[in-house]
Short mmCIF file of C-alpha atoms and ligand atoms in Angstrom, two decimals:
data_model
loop_
_atom_site.label_atom_id
_atom_site.label_comp_id
_atom_site.label_asym_id
_atom_site.label_seq_id
_atom_site.Cartn_x
_atom_site.Cartn_y
_atom_site.Cartn_z
CA MET A 1 0.04 0.02 0.01
CA THR A 2 1.15 3.45 -0.67
CA GLY A 3 -0.05 6.61 0.93
CA GLY A 4 0.55 8.78 -2.18
CA GLY A 5 -0.44 9.45 -5.65
CA PRO A 6 0.67 11.80 -8.50
CA ALA A 7 0.12 14.90 -6.36
CA VAL A 8 1.97 13.70 -3.29
CA GLU A 9 4.81 12.35 -5.51
CA LEU A 10 5.08 15.63 -7.44
CA ALA A 11 5.23 17.68 -4.11
CA ALA A 12 7.91 15.40 -2.77
CA ALA A 13 9.99 15.82 -6.00
CA VAL A 14 9.67 19.60 -6.04
CA ARG A 15 10.47 19.94 -2.34
CA SER A 16 13.62 17.81 -2.68
CA GLY A 17 14.75 19.83 -5.71
CA GLU A 18 14.56 16.85 -7.98
CA ARG A 19 11.88 18.41 -10.22
CA HIS A 20 11.16 22.11 -10.94
CA ALA A 21 7.64 23.23 -10.29
CA VAL A 22 7.79 25.33 -13.58
CA ASP A 23 8.56 22.30 -15.68
CA ALA A 24 5.87 20.13 -14.15
CA LEU A 25 3.30 22.92 -14.54
CA GLU A 26 4.09 23.23 -18.33
CA GLU A 27 3.19 19.57 -18.78
CA TYR A 28 -0.26 20.18 -17.19
CA LEU A 29 -0.71 23.39 -19.17
CA ALA A 30 0.02 21.50 -22.41
CA ALA A 31 -2.50 18.79 -21.58
CA ILE A 32 -5.14 21.53 -21.06
CA ALA A 33 -4.18 23.26 -24.25
CA GLU A 34 -4.29 19.99 -26.17
CA SER A 35 -7.73 18.57 -24.91
CA ASP A 36 -9.78 21.01 -23.00
CA GLU A 37 -11.36 22.33 -26.10
CA ARG A 38 -13.20 19.01 -26.30
CA VAL A 39 -13.71 18.34 -22.56
CA HIS A 40 -14.49 21.87 -21.42
CA ALA A 41 -13.46 21.32 -17.76
CA PHE A 42 -12.33 24.97 -17.35
CA ASN A 43 -14.22 28.23 -17.57
CA HIS A 44 -11.01 30.14 -17.11
CA VAL A 45 -7.28 28.95 -17.17
CA MET A 46 -4.96 31.06 -14.90
CA THR A 47 -1.77 30.46 -16.99
CA ASP A 48 0.11 33.54 -16.01
CA GLN A 49 -0.71 33.37 -12.30
CA ALA A 50 0.16 29.69 -12.12
CA ARG A 51 3.49 30.21 -13.86
CA ALA A 52 4.44 32.97 -11.53
CA ALA A 53 3.35 30.86 -8.55
CA ALA A 54 5.52 27.99 -9.80
CA ALA A 55 8.60 30.15 -10.21
CA ALA A 56 8.10 31.45 -6.67
CA VAL A 57 7.96 27.91 -5.34
CA ASP A 58 11.22 27.05 -7.28
CA GLU A 59 12.87 30.05 -5.71
CA VAL A 60 11.89 28.96 -2.21
CA VAL A 61 13.43 25.57 -2.74
CA ALA A 62 16.55 27.15 -4.24
CA ALA A 63 16.83 29.33 -1.08
CA GLY A 64 16.79 26.18 1.03
CA ARG A 65 13.43 26.93 2.59
CA ASP A 66 10.32 24.52 2.69
CA PRO A 67 7.73 25.50 0.07
CA GLY A 68 4.96 23.54 1.82
CA PRO A 69 3.23 20.16 1.54
CA LEU A 70 1.67 20.75 -1.92
CA ALA A 71 4.78 22.45 -3.34
CA GLY A 72 4.39 22.88 -7.12
CA VAL A 73 1.18 20.86 -7.36
CA PRO A 74 -1.48 22.36 -9.83
CA VAL A 75 -4.95 22.52 -8.34
CA ALA A 76 -8.18 23.36 -10.22
CA LEU A 77 -10.94 25.19 -8.49
CA LYS A 78 -14.65 24.99 -8.94
CA ASP A 79 -15.78 28.31 -10.23
CA ASN A 80 -17.92 29.04 -7.15
CA LEU A 81 -14.80 29.52 -5.05
CA CYS A 82 -13.76 33.15 -4.80
CA THR A 83 -10.31 34.14 -6.28
CA ARG A 84 -9.26 37.72 -5.82
CA GLY A 85 -9.36 39.66 -9.07
CA VAL A 86 -10.04 36.51 -11.13
CA PRO A 87 -13.59 35.94 -12.59
CA THR A 88 -15.72 33.78 -10.42
CA THR A 89 -18.88 32.97 -12.34
CA CYS A 90 -20.67 30.04 -10.77
CA SER A 91 -21.37 29.33 -14.44
CA SER A 92 -24.08 31.97 -14.34
CA ARG A 93 -24.71 35.05 -16.51
CA ILE A 94 -25.82 36.92 -13.40
CA LEU A 95 -22.17 37.17 -12.24
CA ASP A 96 -20.99 38.54 -15.62
CA GLY A 97 -18.04 40.86 -15.03
CA TRP A 98 -17.88 40.36 -11.18
CA LEU A 99 -14.37 40.11 -9.77
CA PRO A 100 -14.17 38.95 -6.08
CA PRO A 101 -12.29 41.37 -3.79
CA TYR A 102 -10.92 38.46 -1.81
CA ASP A 103 -9.69 34.90 -1.84
CA ALA A 104 -11.69 32.05 -0.30
CA THR A 105 -9.94 30.64 2.76
CA VAL A 106 -9.18 27.38 0.93
CA VAL A 107 -7.49 29.35 -1.69
CA THR A 108 -5.27 31.14 0.83
CA ARG A 109 -4.55 27.77 2.44
CA LEU A 110 -3.62 26.22 -0.93
CA ARG A 111 -1.21 29.07 -1.73
CA ASP A 112 0.46 28.88 1.68
CA ALA A 113 0.95 25.16 1.11
CA GLY A 114 2.80 25.88 -2.21
CA ALA A 115 -0.03 24.68 -4.48
CA LEU A 116 -0.51 26.33 -7.81
CA ILE A 117 -3.98 27.45 -8.76
CA VAL A 118 -4.46 26.64 -12.45
CA GLY A 119 -7.94 27.69 -13.19
CA LYS A 120 -11.61 27.81 -12.48
CA THR A 121 -13.79 24.77 -13.45
CA ASN A 122 -17.21 24.53 -15.03
CA LEU A 123 -20.22 23.66 -12.91
CA ASP A 124 -24.02 23.44 -12.97
CA GLU A 125 -25.15 27.09 -12.45
CA PHE A 126 -24.82 27.90 -8.67
CA ALA A 127 -24.04 24.18 -8.16
CA MET A 128 -27.62 23.18 -8.96
CA GLY A 129 -27.51 19.95 -10.98
CA SER A 130 -26.06 16.49 -11.43
CA SER A 131 -24.52 16.62 -14.92
CA THR A 132 -22.78 20.03 -15.47
CA GLU A 133 -25.22 20.62 -18.27
CA ASN A 134 -26.87 23.51 -16.45
CA SER A 135 -23.96 25.85 -17.18
CA ALA A 136 -24.39 29.16 -18.96
CA PHE A 137 -21.21 28.35 -20.78
CA GLY A 138 -22.13 24.92 -22.17
CA PRO A 139 -21.69 21.41 -20.74
CA THR A 140 -18.47 19.69 -19.64
CA ARG A 141 -17.93 16.26 -21.09
CA ASN A 142 -16.78 13.09 -19.37
CA PRO A 143 -13.05 12.50 -20.41
CA ARG A 144 -13.61 8.82 -20.29
CA ASN A 145 -16.31 9.03 -22.97
CA LEU A 146 -17.06 12.42 -24.49
CA ASP A 147 -20.72 11.60 -25.28
CA ARG A 148 -21.40 11.08 -21.55
CA VAL A 149 -21.82 13.63 -18.74
CA PRO A 150 -19.10 14.00 -16.13
CA GLY A 151 -21.78 14.29 -13.40
CA GLY A 152 -22.31 17.39 -11.43
CA SER A 153 -22.40 19.86 -10.21
CA SER A 154 -18.60 19.87 -9.80
CA GLY A 155 -18.29 18.18 -13.21
CA GLY A 156 -15.38 20.52 -14.36
CA SER A 157 -13.27 19.68 -11.37
CA ALA A 158 -13.94 15.88 -11.61
CA ALA A 159 -13.11 16.03 -15.38
CA ALA A 160 -9.97 18.09 -14.74
CA VAL A 161 -8.47 15.34 -12.54
CA ALA A 162 -9.74 12.49 -14.78
CA ALA A 163 -8.31 14.08 -17.92
CA GLY A 164 -4.92 14.75 -16.24
CA PHE A 165 -5.33 18.51 -16.50
CA ALA A 166 -4.41 18.86 -12.79
CA PRO A 167 -3.57 16.25 -10.25
CA LEU A 168 -5.90 17.79 -7.67
CA ALA A 169 -9.14 19.83 -7.62
CA LEU A 170 -11.62 21.31 -5.23
CA GLY A 171 -15.34 21.18 -5.49
CA SER A 172 -18.39 21.75 -3.32
CA ASP A 173 -20.97 19.21 -2.19
CA THR A 174 -24.40 20.23 -1.03
CA GLY A 175 -26.19 16.95 -2.06
CA GLY A 176 -23.48 14.97 -3.73
CA SER A 177 -21.72 17.38 -6.11
CA ILE A 178 -18.25 16.16 -5.38
CA ARG A 179 -18.94 12.45 -4.89
CA GLN A 180 -21.33 11.94 -7.79
CA PRO A 181 -19.09 13.44 -10.54
CA ALA A 182 -16.01 11.81 -8.97
CA ALA A 183 -17.72 8.41 -9.19
CA LEU A 184 -18.77 8.95 -12.87
CA CYS A 185 -15.31 10.18 -13.86
CA GLY A 186 -13.41 7.47 -12.05
CA VAL A 187 -11.64 9.53 -9.40
CA VAL A 188 -11.71 9.95 -5.65
CA GLY A 189 -14.04 12.61 -4.19
CA VAL A 190 -14.67 13.58 -0.58
CA LYS A 191 -17.37 15.54 1.31
CA PRO A 192 -15.87 16.30 4.71
CA THR A 193 -17.76 16.63 7.96
CA TYR A 194 -19.75 19.92 7.96
CA GLY A 195 -17.60 22.54 9.61
CA VAL A 196 -14.28 20.87 8.93
CA VAL A 197 -13.52 23.07 5.90
CA SER A 198 -14.18 26.81 6.00
CA ARG A 199 -16.96 27.97 3.68
CA TYR A 200 -15.67 31.53 3.60
CA GLY A 201 -15.45 32.53 0.01
CA LEU A 202 -17.56 29.71 -1.26
CA VAL A 203 -20.59 31.17 -3.03
CA ALA A 204 -23.47 29.97 -0.93
CA PHE A 205 -26.15 27.56 -2.33
CA ALA A 206 -27.69 25.92 0.68
CA SER A 207 -25.60 27.02 3.66
CA SER A 208 -26.53 24.30 6.16
CA LEU A 209 -25.49 21.58 3.54
CA ASP A 210 -22.55 23.09 1.62
CA GLN A 211 -19.07 21.76 2.23
CA ILE A 212 -15.94 22.23 0.04
CA GLY A 213 -13.88 19.02 -0.48
CA PRO A 214 -11.07 17.50 -2.48
CA PHE A 215 -10.78 15.54 -5.76
CA GLY A 216 -7.63 13.36 -6.48
CA ALA A 217 -6.61 10.41 -8.64
CA THR A 218 -5.93 8.48 -5.43
CA VAL A 219 -7.18 8.23 -1.84
CA GLY A 220 -3.74 9.41 -0.65
CA ASP A 221 -3.80 12.48 -2.91
CA ALA A 222 -7.26 13.46 -1.75
CA ALA A 223 -6.14 12.99 1.93
CA ALA A 224 -3.16 15.34 1.44
CA LEU A 225 -5.41 18.01 -0.05
CA LEU A 226 -8.05 17.76 2.64
CA ASP A 227 -5.40 17.98 5.36
CA VAL A 228 -4.20 21.27 3.84
CA ILE A 229 -7.61 22.89 3.56
CA SER A 230 -9.23 21.72 6.83
CA GLY A 231 -9.12 23.51 10.19
CA HIS A 232 -10.77 26.28 12.09
CA ASP A 233 -11.36 29.70 10.39
CA ALA A 234 -12.71 32.68 12.32
CA MET A 235 -14.24 33.93 9.08
CA ASP A 236 -16.81 31.08 8.96
CA SER A 237 -19.11 31.08 12.01
CA THR A 238 -19.93 27.35 11.31
CA SER A 239 -16.34 26.37 11.19
CA LEU A 240 -15.50 23.82 14.02
CA PRO A 241 -13.14 25.14 16.66
CA SER A 242 -11.54 21.82 17.41
CA ALA A 243 -8.45 20.50 15.60
CA PRO A 244 -9.61 18.62 12.41
CA PRO A 245 -9.17 14.90 12.12
CA SER A 246 -6.18 13.84 10.01
CA ALA A 247 -7.30 12.26 6.62
CA ALA A 248 -3.79 10.82 5.86
CA ALA A 249 -3.03 9.38 9.36
CA ARG A 250 -3.96 5.78 8.80
CA LEU A 251 -4.02 5.21 5.06
CA THR A 252 -1.82 1.91 5.30
CA ALA A 253 -3.36 0.64 8.65
CA GLY A 254 -5.55 -1.96 6.90
CA VAL A 255 -9.05 -2.83 8.16
CA GLU A 256 -8.55 -5.88 10.46
CA GLY A 257 -11.21 -5.90 13.12
CA LEU A 258 -13.12 -2.84 11.79
CA ARG A 259 -16.95 -3.11 11.65
CA VAL A 260 -18.42 -2.19 8.24
CA GLY A 261 -22.16 -1.98 7.57
CA VAL A 262 -23.60 -2.05 4.01
CA VAL A 263 -26.60 0.32 3.98
CA THR A 264 -29.59 -1.53 2.56
CA GLU A 265 -31.59 1.62 1.68
CA LEU A 266 -28.65 3.07 -0.40
CA THR A 267 -27.61 -0.05 -2.21
CA THR A 268 -30.40 -2.47 -3.04
CA VAL A 269 -33.28 -0.03 -3.70
CA GLU A 270 -35.08 0.25 -6.96
CA GLY A 271 -33.26 2.41 -9.49
CA ILE A 272 -29.74 1.41 -8.52
CA ALA A 273 -28.32 -0.74 -11.35
CA PRO A 274 -27.48 -4.34 -10.52
CA GLU A 275 -23.87 -3.88 -11.82
CA VAL A 276 -23.45 -1.01 -9.33
CA VAL A 277 -24.80 -3.16 -6.42
CA ALA A 278 -22.43 -5.94 -7.49
CA ARG A 279 -19.43 -3.59 -7.15
CA VAL A 280 -20.46 -2.48 -3.67
CA ARG A 281 -20.84 -6.21 -2.68
CA GLN A 282 -17.33 -6.98 -4.14
CA ALA A 283 -15.82 -4.09 -2.28
CA ALA A 284 -17.54 -5.39 0.90
CA ASP A 285 -16.20 -8.83 0.39
CA ALA A 286 -12.74 -7.49 -0.22
CA LEU A 287 -12.83 -5.69 3.18
CA ALA A 288 -14.12 -8.95 4.79
CA ALA A 289 -11.16 -10.78 3.21
CA ALA A 290 -8.87 -8.18 4.70
CA GLY A 291 -10.16 -8.84 8.17
CA ALA A 292 -13.19 -6.51 8.61
CA LYS A 293 -16.48 -7.60 10.00
CA VAL A 294 -19.13 -6.87 7.29
CA GLU A 295 -22.84 -6.96 7.73
CA ASP A 296 -25.88 -5.41 6.13
CA VAL A 297 -27.58 -2.57 8.16
CA SER A 298 -30.80 -0.71 7.69
CA VAL A 299 -30.92 3.10 7.97
CA PRO A 300 -34.69 3.42 7.45
CA ALA A 301 -35.01 7.26 7.22
CA ALA A 302 -32.33 7.50 4.53
CA VAL A 303 -35.04 6.86 1.90
CA TYR A 304 -36.67 10.20 2.74
CA GLY A 305 -33.33 12.14 2.20
CA LEU A 306 -34.17 13.19 -1.42
CA SER A 307 -37.65 14.56 -0.49
CA ALA A 308 -36.26 16.44 2.54
CA TYR A 309 -33.31 17.84 0.55
CA TYR A 310 -35.51 19.13 -2.26
CA LEU A 311 -37.34 21.37 0.24
CA ILE A 312 -34.39 22.42 2.47
CA ALA A 313 -31.91 23.09 -0.33
CA PRO A 314 -34.18 25.26 -2.52
CA ALA A 315 -35.48 27.02 0.57
CA GLU A 316 -31.97 28.08 1.56
CA ALA A 317 -31.02 28.85 -2.06
CA SER A 318 -34.07 31.15 -2.56
CA SER A 319 -32.69 33.19 0.42
CA ASN A 320 -29.04 33.04 -0.60
CA LEU A 321 -29.73 34.01 -4.21
CA ALA A 322 -31.85 37.07 -3.21
CA ARG A 323 -28.62 39.14 -3.24
CA TYR A 324 -28.21 38.91 -7.07
CA ASP A 325 -30.52 41.82 -7.92
CA GLY A 326 -28.57 43.83 -10.33
CA VAL A 327 -27.43 46.21 -7.64
CA ARG A 328 -24.22 44.83 -6.12
CA TYR A 329 -22.97 41.98 -8.32
CA GLY A 330 -22.29 41.45 -12.01
CA LEU A 331 -25.16 41.75 -14.53
CA ARG A 332 -27.67 44.73 -14.58
CA VAL A 333 -30.41 45.05 -17.14
CA PRO A 334 -31.77 48.60 -16.94
CA GLY A 335 -35.49 49.17 -16.36
CA VAL A 336 -37.86 52.22 -16.00
CA ASP A 337 -37.78 51.77 -12.24
CA ILE A 338 -35.99 49.60 -9.71
CA THR A 339 -38.60 46.80 -9.80
CA GLU A 340 -38.34 46.43 -13.51
CA MET A 341 -34.55 46.43 -13.28
CA TYR A 342 -34.69 43.61 -10.64
CA ASN A 343 -37.11 41.62 -12.78
CA LYS A 344 -35.24 42.19 -15.97
CA THR A 345 -31.87 41.34 -14.44
CA ARG A 346 -33.02 38.12 -12.72
CA ALA A 347 -34.94 36.93 -15.82
CA ALA A 348 -31.88 37.43 -18.01
CA GLY A 349 -29.25 36.32 -15.46
CA PHE A 350 -30.51 33.09 -14.11
CA GLY A 351 -30.99 29.81 -16.00
CA ALA A 352 -34.17 27.62 -15.91
CA GLU A 353 -33.04 25.26 -13.07
CA VAL A 354 -31.99 28.16 -10.79
CA LYS A 355 -35.33 29.86 -11.38
CA ARG A 356 -37.14 26.50 -10.66
CA ARG A 357 -35.33 26.22 -7.30
CA ILE A 358 -35.88 29.82 -6.28
CA MET A 359 -39.65 29.41 -6.95
CA LEU A 360 -39.83 26.08 -5.11
CA GLY A 361 -37.86 27.40 -2.20
CA THR A 362 -39.81 30.65 -1.96
CA TYR A 363 -43.10 28.56 -1.95
CA ALA A 364 -41.84 26.27 0.72
CA LEU A 365 -40.89 29.14 2.97
CA SER A 366 -44.13 31.15 2.43
CA ALA A 367 -46.44 31.89 5.35
CA GLY A 368 -49.01 29.18 5.77
CA TYR A 369 -46.85 26.57 4.13
CA TYR A 370 -43.65 26.97 6.10
CA ASP A 371 -44.43 24.27 8.73
CA ALA A 372 -45.96 21.79 6.26
CA TYR A 373 -42.94 21.88 3.97
CA TYR A 374 -39.80 23.37 5.48
CA GLY A 375 -40.70 22.50 9.06
CA GLN A 376 -41.49 18.94 8.11
CA ALA A 377 -38.42 18.51 6.13
CA GLN A 378 -36.31 19.60 9.08
CA ARG A 379 -38.01 17.02 11.21
CA VAL A 380 -37.16 14.37 8.65
CA ARG A 381 -33.60 15.61 8.74
CA THR A 382 -33.49 14.88 12.51
CA LEU A 383 -34.76 11.37 11.91
CA ILE A 384 -32.08 10.74 9.34
CA ILE A 385 -29.32 11.97 11.74
CA ARG A 386 -30.77 9.68 14.53
CA ASP A 387 -30.83 6.64 12.25
CA PHE A 388 -27.26 7.12 11.12
CA GLU A 389 -26.14 7.62 14.72
CA ALA A 390 -27.88 4.45 15.61
CA ALA A 391 -25.98 2.53 12.83
CA TYR A 392 -22.71 4.00 14.06
CA ASP A 393 -23.26 2.48 17.54
CA THR A 394 -22.70 -0.85 15.85
CA PHE A 395 -20.46 -0.01 12.86
CA ASP A 396 -17.26 2.08 12.45
CA VAL A 397 -18.09 2.96 8.82
CA LEU A 398 -20.83 2.34 6.29
CA LEU A 399 -20.70 1.34 2.55
CA SER A 400 -23.17 2.02 -0.25
CA ALA A 401 -23.36 2.96 -3.90
CA THR A 402 -22.36 6.42 -4.80
CA THR A 403 -24.48 6.77 -7.97
CA PRO A 404 -27.39 4.70 -9.32
CA THR A 405 -25.68 4.10 -12.76
CA THR A 406 -22.51 4.88 -14.64
CA ALA A 407 -22.28 8.18 -16.53
CA PHE A 408 -25.39 8.86 -18.62
CA GLU A 409 -25.45 10.35 -22.17
CA ILE A 410 -25.31 14.10 -22.57
CA GLY A 411 -28.97 15.36 -22.95
CA ALA A 412 -30.51 12.14 -21.52
CA LYS A 413 -32.01 13.80 -18.40
CA THR A 414 -32.19 17.50 -19.14
CA ALA A 415 -35.95 17.40 -19.93
CA ASP A 416 -36.85 15.55 -16.79
CA PRO A 417 -35.68 17.28 -13.51
CA LEU A 418 -36.91 14.44 -11.39
CA SER A 419 -34.83 11.83 -13.06
CA MET A 420 -31.82 14.27 -12.81
CA TYR A 421 -32.56 14.68 -9.07
CA LEU A 422 -32.51 10.90 -8.50
CA SER A 423 -28.80 10.82 -9.36
CA ASP A 424 -28.06 12.05 -5.85
CA LEU A 425 -30.19 9.42 -4.06
CA CYS A 426 -27.20 7.85 -2.26
CA THR A 427 -25.18 11.00 -1.54
CA ILE A 428 -27.79 13.37 -0.11
CA PRO A 429 -28.28 11.71 3.30
CA SER A 430 -24.65 12.55 4.46
CA ASN A 431 -25.28 16.27 3.68
CA LEU A 432 -28.48 16.24 5.73
CA ALA A 433 -26.62 14.49 8.64
CA GLY A 434 -23.48 16.70 8.26
CA HIS A 435 -21.43 13.52 8.27
CA PRO A 436 -18.40 12.86 6.06
CA ALA A 437 -18.58 10.52 2.99
CA MET A 438 -16.32 9.83 0.01
CA THR A 439 -16.23 7.76 -3.18
CA VAL A 440 -13.48 5.51 -4.41
CA PRO A 441 -13.42 4.04 -7.87
CA PHE A 442 -14.02 0.31 -7.98
CA GLY A 443 -14.28 -1.39 -11.24
CA THR A 444 -16.46 -0.51 -14.22
CA GLY A 445 -19.83 -1.16 -15.66
CA ALA A 446 -20.76 -3.12 -18.80
CA ASP A 447 -20.14 0.13 -20.75
CA GLY A 448 -16.55 0.25 -19.57
CA LEU A 449 -17.18 3.34 -17.47
CA PRO A 450 -16.17 3.72 -13.84
CA ILE A 451 -18.26 2.78 -10.81
CA GLY A 452 -17.66 4.35 -7.32
CA VAL A 453 -18.17 2.81 -3.98
CA GLN A 454 -19.22 5.19 -1.20
CA VAL A 455 -17.62 5.08 2.29
CA LEU A 456 -19.63 6.94 4.99
CA ALA A 457 -18.44 7.69 8.55
CA PRO A 458 -19.82 9.48 11.60
CA ALA A 459 -19.05 13.13 12.19
CA LEU A 460 -15.27 13.76 12.33
CA GLY A 461 -14.67 10.18 11.27
CA GLU A 462 -12.38 11.18 8.39
CA THR A 463 -9.42 9.24 9.71
CA ILE A 464 -11.23 5.92 9.65
CA MET A 465 -13.09 6.73 6.50
CA PHE A 466 -9.87 7.28 4.58
CA GLN A 467 -8.41 4.22 6.10
CA VAL A 468 -11.24 2.04 4.77
CA ALA A 469 -11.25 3.83 1.39
CA ALA A 470 -7.49 3.17 0.99
CA ALA A 471 -8.18 -0.55 1.54
CA ILE A 472 -10.94 -0.48 -1.04
CA GLU A 473 -8.61 1.21 -3.45
CA VAL A 474 -5.94 -1.42 -3.04
CA ALA A 475 -8.51 -4.29 -3.55
CA GLY A 476 -9.91 -2.52 -6.67
CA ARG A 477 -6.40 -2.32 -8.26
CA ALA A 478 -5.69 -5.93 -7.38
CA GLN A 479 -8.95 -6.89 -9.13
CA GLU A 480 -8.16 -4.77 -12.16
CA ALA A 481 -4.70 -6.39 -12.43
CA ALA A 482 -6.25 -9.82 -12.17
CA VAL A 483 -8.66 -9.13 -14.97
CA ARG A 484 -5.88 -8.00 -17.27
N1 LIG B 501 -27.50 17.49 -7.62
C1 LIG B 501 -27.91 18.13 -6.41
C2 LIG B 501 -28.68 19.39 -6.67
O1 LIG B 501 -28.86 19.65 -7.78
C3 LIG B 501 -26.75 18.40 -5.57
C4 LIG B 501 -25.93 19.59 -5.92
C5 LIG B 501 -24.75 19.89 -5.08
O2 LIG B 501 -24.28 19.03 -4.23
N2 LIG B 501 -24.30 21.06 -5.15
O3 LIG B 501 -28.98 20.15 -5.80
#
């Protein structure tokens, strides 16, 4: 077992002076120049800034100082993370021309760790979607098959890592937007415990659910990135004050004696393809063979996750997106008076899915309906938390499918929002609970496209979650080698 991956290896080579950050960066920029026209992972490539940052890292090494744990590693950022003076669009027309006056905390931490920000990646507008087709700038394509979606909403970040445009990327996950595209693109994606990573500078979608998290080609790379961005931040009032758990601490510890539960409601329910269920079972068997105690477990309220989410997330979104009114940010379409200006700006600036969410959320919060919809959804949320906590009395971690199927065709679900929403069936419960969860690639489907297995853990259980994910990664590779 190794604890690394391309990012960890590159950082070690740059720190030791064996490789120059500027040279490594040029290889990644060349890959972007060569293929991103077809994939469209990026909204904006920060070539000059990345080159300057790489040269600065090489100077620090030459001066005999430590450039940091991610020295010289290119990182792609979802375009809803604020970068000072660099366009941050959320893939929406409404932010046309807006330049953030500050960096998100995660961006500052990346720079301090010696990482190179290479660009801003495409997403579903304001992170609302599961395919990256709801972007004002056109869809991203899955690098493993250009006719398929990369998943969403962080599809650009997942595609950037899968295509080799950057060894690492950051996304945001409100209902699955890191894990779902990671699974469909065949990379590792992590939603940390709510409060472990600062949300300062993440453009808000649903504030009680949003978390920033890493993408990497391997479990070890994702762990290294999470360890750099996690930790308390006074600028985010929901940031946890305690020291964050280490993601990388036990990657090679194995799973002997650990208790693993396979969640019935998130694995064998209608709609999840048999080939996906089979991969979850194989991963569970591999853990059992490595010494874990594996059993099925029921988390009954998990089945209500999707319904509760589609009240809570739009409700919070309708409130968060009220600020885009043509006065302070980006686009303004003039009108005869201020009401007409608001109306014209919002009509022109937002896409159809964002408008649908704002309307649903406004309705759910309106007087007379508040308790029946929003209040009821919050009570369901409490039930979900309780059921997961009960499962964690008996199990250290849980396993499930990440997505119901492999990547679907571009255009297959755009006309039917409900079928699109079902893509996040297995990922949403962890956001409602605030617990961490991650996806690891484990084999492929009949179409040759990747399948991900989801590892879920209790709040602040990142160390053990990564430990189990690393064991699944090793088993998956051994299986692949045996097939060849
Ligand atoms: N696909 C879900 C939605 O559309 C989740 C999005 C996310 O996690 N940002 O809301």
